[in-house]
XYZ file of C-alpha atoms in Angstrom:
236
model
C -30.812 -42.614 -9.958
C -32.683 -39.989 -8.170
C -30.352 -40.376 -4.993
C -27.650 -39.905 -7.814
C -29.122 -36.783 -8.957
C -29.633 -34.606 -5.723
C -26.530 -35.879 -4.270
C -24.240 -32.628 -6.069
C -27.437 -30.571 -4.664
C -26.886 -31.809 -0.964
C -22.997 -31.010 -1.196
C -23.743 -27.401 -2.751
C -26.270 -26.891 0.279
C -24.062 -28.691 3.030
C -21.091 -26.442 2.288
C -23.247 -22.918 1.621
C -24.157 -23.753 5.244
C -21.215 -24.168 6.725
C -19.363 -21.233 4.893
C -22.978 -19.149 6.538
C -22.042 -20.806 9.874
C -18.471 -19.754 9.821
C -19.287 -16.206 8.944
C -21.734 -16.131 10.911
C -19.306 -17.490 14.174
C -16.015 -14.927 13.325
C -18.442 -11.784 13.075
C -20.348 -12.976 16.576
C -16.797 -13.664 18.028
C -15.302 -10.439 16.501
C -16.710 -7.835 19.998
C -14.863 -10.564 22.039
C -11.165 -9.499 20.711
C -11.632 -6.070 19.672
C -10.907 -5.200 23.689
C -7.754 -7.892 23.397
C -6.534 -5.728 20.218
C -7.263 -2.636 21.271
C -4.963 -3.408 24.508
C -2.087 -4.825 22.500
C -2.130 -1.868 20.381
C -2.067 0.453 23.474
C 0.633 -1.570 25.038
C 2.837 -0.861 21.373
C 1.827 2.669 21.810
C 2.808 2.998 24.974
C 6.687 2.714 24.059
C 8.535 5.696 22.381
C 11.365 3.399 20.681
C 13.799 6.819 20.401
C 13.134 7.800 24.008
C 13.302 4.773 25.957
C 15.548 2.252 23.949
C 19.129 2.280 22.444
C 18.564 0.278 19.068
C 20.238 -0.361 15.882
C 18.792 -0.024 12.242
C 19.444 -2.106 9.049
C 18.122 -0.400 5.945
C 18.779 -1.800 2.670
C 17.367 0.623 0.111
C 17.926 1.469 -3.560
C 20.853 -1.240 -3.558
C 22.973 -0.101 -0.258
C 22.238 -0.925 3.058
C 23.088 1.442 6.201
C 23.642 1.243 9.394
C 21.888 3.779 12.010
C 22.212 3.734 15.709
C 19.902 5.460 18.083
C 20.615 6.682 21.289
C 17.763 8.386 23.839
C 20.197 10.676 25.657
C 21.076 12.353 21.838
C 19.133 16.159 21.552
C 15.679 15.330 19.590
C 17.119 15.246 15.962
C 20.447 13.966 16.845
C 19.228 10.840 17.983
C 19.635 8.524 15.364
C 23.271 8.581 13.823
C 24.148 6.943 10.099
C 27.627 4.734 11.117
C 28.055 2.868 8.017
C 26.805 3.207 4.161
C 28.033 -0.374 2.443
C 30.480 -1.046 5.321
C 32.026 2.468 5.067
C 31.563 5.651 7.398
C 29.977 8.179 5.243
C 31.080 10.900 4.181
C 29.901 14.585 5.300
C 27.919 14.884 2.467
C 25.670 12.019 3.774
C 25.891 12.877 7.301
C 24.062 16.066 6.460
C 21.302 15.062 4.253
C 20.867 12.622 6.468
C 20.501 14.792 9.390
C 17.870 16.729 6.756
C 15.599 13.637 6.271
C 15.841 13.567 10.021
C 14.530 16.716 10.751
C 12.487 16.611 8.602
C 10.607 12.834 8.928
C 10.165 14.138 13.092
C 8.953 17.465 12.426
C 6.215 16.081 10.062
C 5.466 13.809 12.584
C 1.319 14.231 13.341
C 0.724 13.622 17.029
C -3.102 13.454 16.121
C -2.330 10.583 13.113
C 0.751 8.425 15.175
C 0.926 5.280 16.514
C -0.616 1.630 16.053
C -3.902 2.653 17.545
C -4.464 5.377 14.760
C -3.603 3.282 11.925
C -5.710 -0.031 13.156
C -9.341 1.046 13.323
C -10.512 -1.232 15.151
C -14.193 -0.210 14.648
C -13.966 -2.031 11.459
C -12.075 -4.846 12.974
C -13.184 -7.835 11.768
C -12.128 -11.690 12.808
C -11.172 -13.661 9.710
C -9.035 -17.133 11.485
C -8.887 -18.377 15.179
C -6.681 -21.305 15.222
C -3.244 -22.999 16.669
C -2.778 -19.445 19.060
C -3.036 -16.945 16.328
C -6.468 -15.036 15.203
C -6.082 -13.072 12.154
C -8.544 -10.189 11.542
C -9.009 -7.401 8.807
C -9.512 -4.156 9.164
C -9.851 -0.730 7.511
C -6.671 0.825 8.124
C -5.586 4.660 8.396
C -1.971 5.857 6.712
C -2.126 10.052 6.639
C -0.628 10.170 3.077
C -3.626 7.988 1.867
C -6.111 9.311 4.199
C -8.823 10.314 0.824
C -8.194 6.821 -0.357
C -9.346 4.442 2.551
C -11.509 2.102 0.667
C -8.764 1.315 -1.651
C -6.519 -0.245 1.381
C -7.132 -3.148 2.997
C -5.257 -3.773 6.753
C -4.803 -7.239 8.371
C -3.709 -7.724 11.767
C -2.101 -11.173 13.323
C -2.152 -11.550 17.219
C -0.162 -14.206 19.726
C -3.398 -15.410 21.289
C -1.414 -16.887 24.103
C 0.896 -13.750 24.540
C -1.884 -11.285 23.570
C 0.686 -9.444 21.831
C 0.413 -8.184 18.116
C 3.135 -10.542 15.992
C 1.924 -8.389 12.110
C 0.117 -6.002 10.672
C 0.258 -5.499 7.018
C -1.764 -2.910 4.609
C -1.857 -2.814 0.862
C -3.765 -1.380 -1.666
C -7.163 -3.434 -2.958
C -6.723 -0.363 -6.200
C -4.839 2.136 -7.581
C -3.890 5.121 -5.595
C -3.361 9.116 -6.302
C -1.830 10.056 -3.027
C -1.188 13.389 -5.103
C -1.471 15.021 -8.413
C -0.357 13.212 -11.332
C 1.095 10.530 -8.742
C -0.292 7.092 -9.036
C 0.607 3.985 -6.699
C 0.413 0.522 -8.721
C 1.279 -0.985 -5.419
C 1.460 -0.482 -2.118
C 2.590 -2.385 1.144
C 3.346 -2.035 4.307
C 4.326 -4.406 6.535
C 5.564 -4.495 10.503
C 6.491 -7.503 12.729
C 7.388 -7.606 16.113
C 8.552 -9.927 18.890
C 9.216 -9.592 22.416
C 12.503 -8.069 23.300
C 13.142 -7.590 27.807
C 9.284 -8.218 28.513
C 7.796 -5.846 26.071
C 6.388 -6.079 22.608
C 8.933 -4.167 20.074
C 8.872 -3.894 16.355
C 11.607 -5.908 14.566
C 11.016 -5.511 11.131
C 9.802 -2.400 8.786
C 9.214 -3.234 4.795
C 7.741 -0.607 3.068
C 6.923 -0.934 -0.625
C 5.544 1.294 -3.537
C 5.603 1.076 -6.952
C 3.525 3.337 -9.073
C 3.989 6.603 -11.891
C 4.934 10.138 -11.598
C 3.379 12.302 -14.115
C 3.177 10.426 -17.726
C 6.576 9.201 -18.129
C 8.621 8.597 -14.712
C 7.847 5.417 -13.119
C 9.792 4.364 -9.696
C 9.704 0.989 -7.703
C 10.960 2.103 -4.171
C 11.444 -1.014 -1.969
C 12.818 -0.264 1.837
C 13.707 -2.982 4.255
C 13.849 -1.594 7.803
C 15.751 -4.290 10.486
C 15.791 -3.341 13.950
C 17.804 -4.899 16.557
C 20.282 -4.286 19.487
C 17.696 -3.244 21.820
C 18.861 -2.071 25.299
C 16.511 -0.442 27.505
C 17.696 3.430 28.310
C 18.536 3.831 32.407
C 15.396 6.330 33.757
């Protein structure tokens, strides 16, 4: 009977210890990849997809889907060029607010807040799986738009352990969000994938998510869907 009795109190203590160990092991092997992470992000950093690469983009968003092509040797807001809307060439009207969004999504472009080595702090990297090739870590992550509200978002990052190459990185939101007055974000997400396209690590896949309230009575669920594809590497 006694056996009996402390044998639920040895399983509680067994598995508090191992749950202590495991802790204990990712935060002891977390210094080992932040140098591994820190180079994968440099080595996405180091491409400029609309200088060096001709590419295609498939955006479905707000129930069409378009098709953009981008080409390096196009002046710096001509480079991306909307071809289809639902299968049909668009119509001038769309050409030019689409050149507007253009001009406007490069000129608000922050070079002190850009690229995968601003948004992944890695000072608060932290390793959460090591297994079958792939270590998954957490980490704090940085979005401009959000930048007052970065203990509400939570960042995970999945790297090729064999490649050394990032394959995801996701953010979302641990709370609700007020990115501006009388704006509040139920949900947000972020997500990017990439593979390996001619011997370098390129993103593949943009989905962007937000659902949330604008003043008392509008609400809006925007979901955007970014494909990219057709790479071809641009002649020097």
């Amino acid at each position: 009977m006694y056996y009996a009795r402390m044998l639920p109190r040895c399983v509680a203590v067994i598995t508090v210890c191992c749950c202590l160990l495991w802790q204990g092991n990712s935060v002891a092997q977390t210094p080992y990849w932040a140098p591994i992470v820190k180079a994968a992000l440099k080595n996405l950093d180091a491409t400029n997809l609309d200088e060096d690469w001709y590419f295609t983009m498939t955006v479905a968003e707000k129930g069409e889907l378009q098709i953009i092509r981008s080409d390096p040797r196009r002046g710096t807001y001509e480079k991306r060029q909307l071809l289809t809307v639902d299968g049909i060439a668009p119509n001038s009207q769309r050409l030019n607010e689409f050149h507007d969004k253009e001009v406007k999504r490069i000129t608000d472009i922050d070079p002190d807040a850009r690229g995968y080595g601003y948004m992944v702090d890695t000072q608060t990297l932290e390793l959460i799986e090591a297994s079958d090739g792939y270590a998954m870590f957490s980490f704090s992550p940085r979005v401009k738009m959000l930048e007052d509200s970065r203990d509400q978002l939570r960042g995970t990052l999945l790297l090729d352990s064999t490649t050394q190459h990032i394959d995801e990185i996701e953010i979302i939101n641990t709370d609700d969000l007020s990115p501006a007055f009388s704006v509040t974000l139920e949900t947000f997400r972020l997500g990017l994938s990439f593979d390996e396209e001619q011997g370098e690590n390129l993103l593949q896949k943009l989905e962007s998510h937000t659902v949330g309230k604008m003043g008392f009575l509008k609400s809006f669920d925007a979901l955007v869907i970014v494909n990219f594809s057709e790479y071809t590497r641009a002649q020097p």
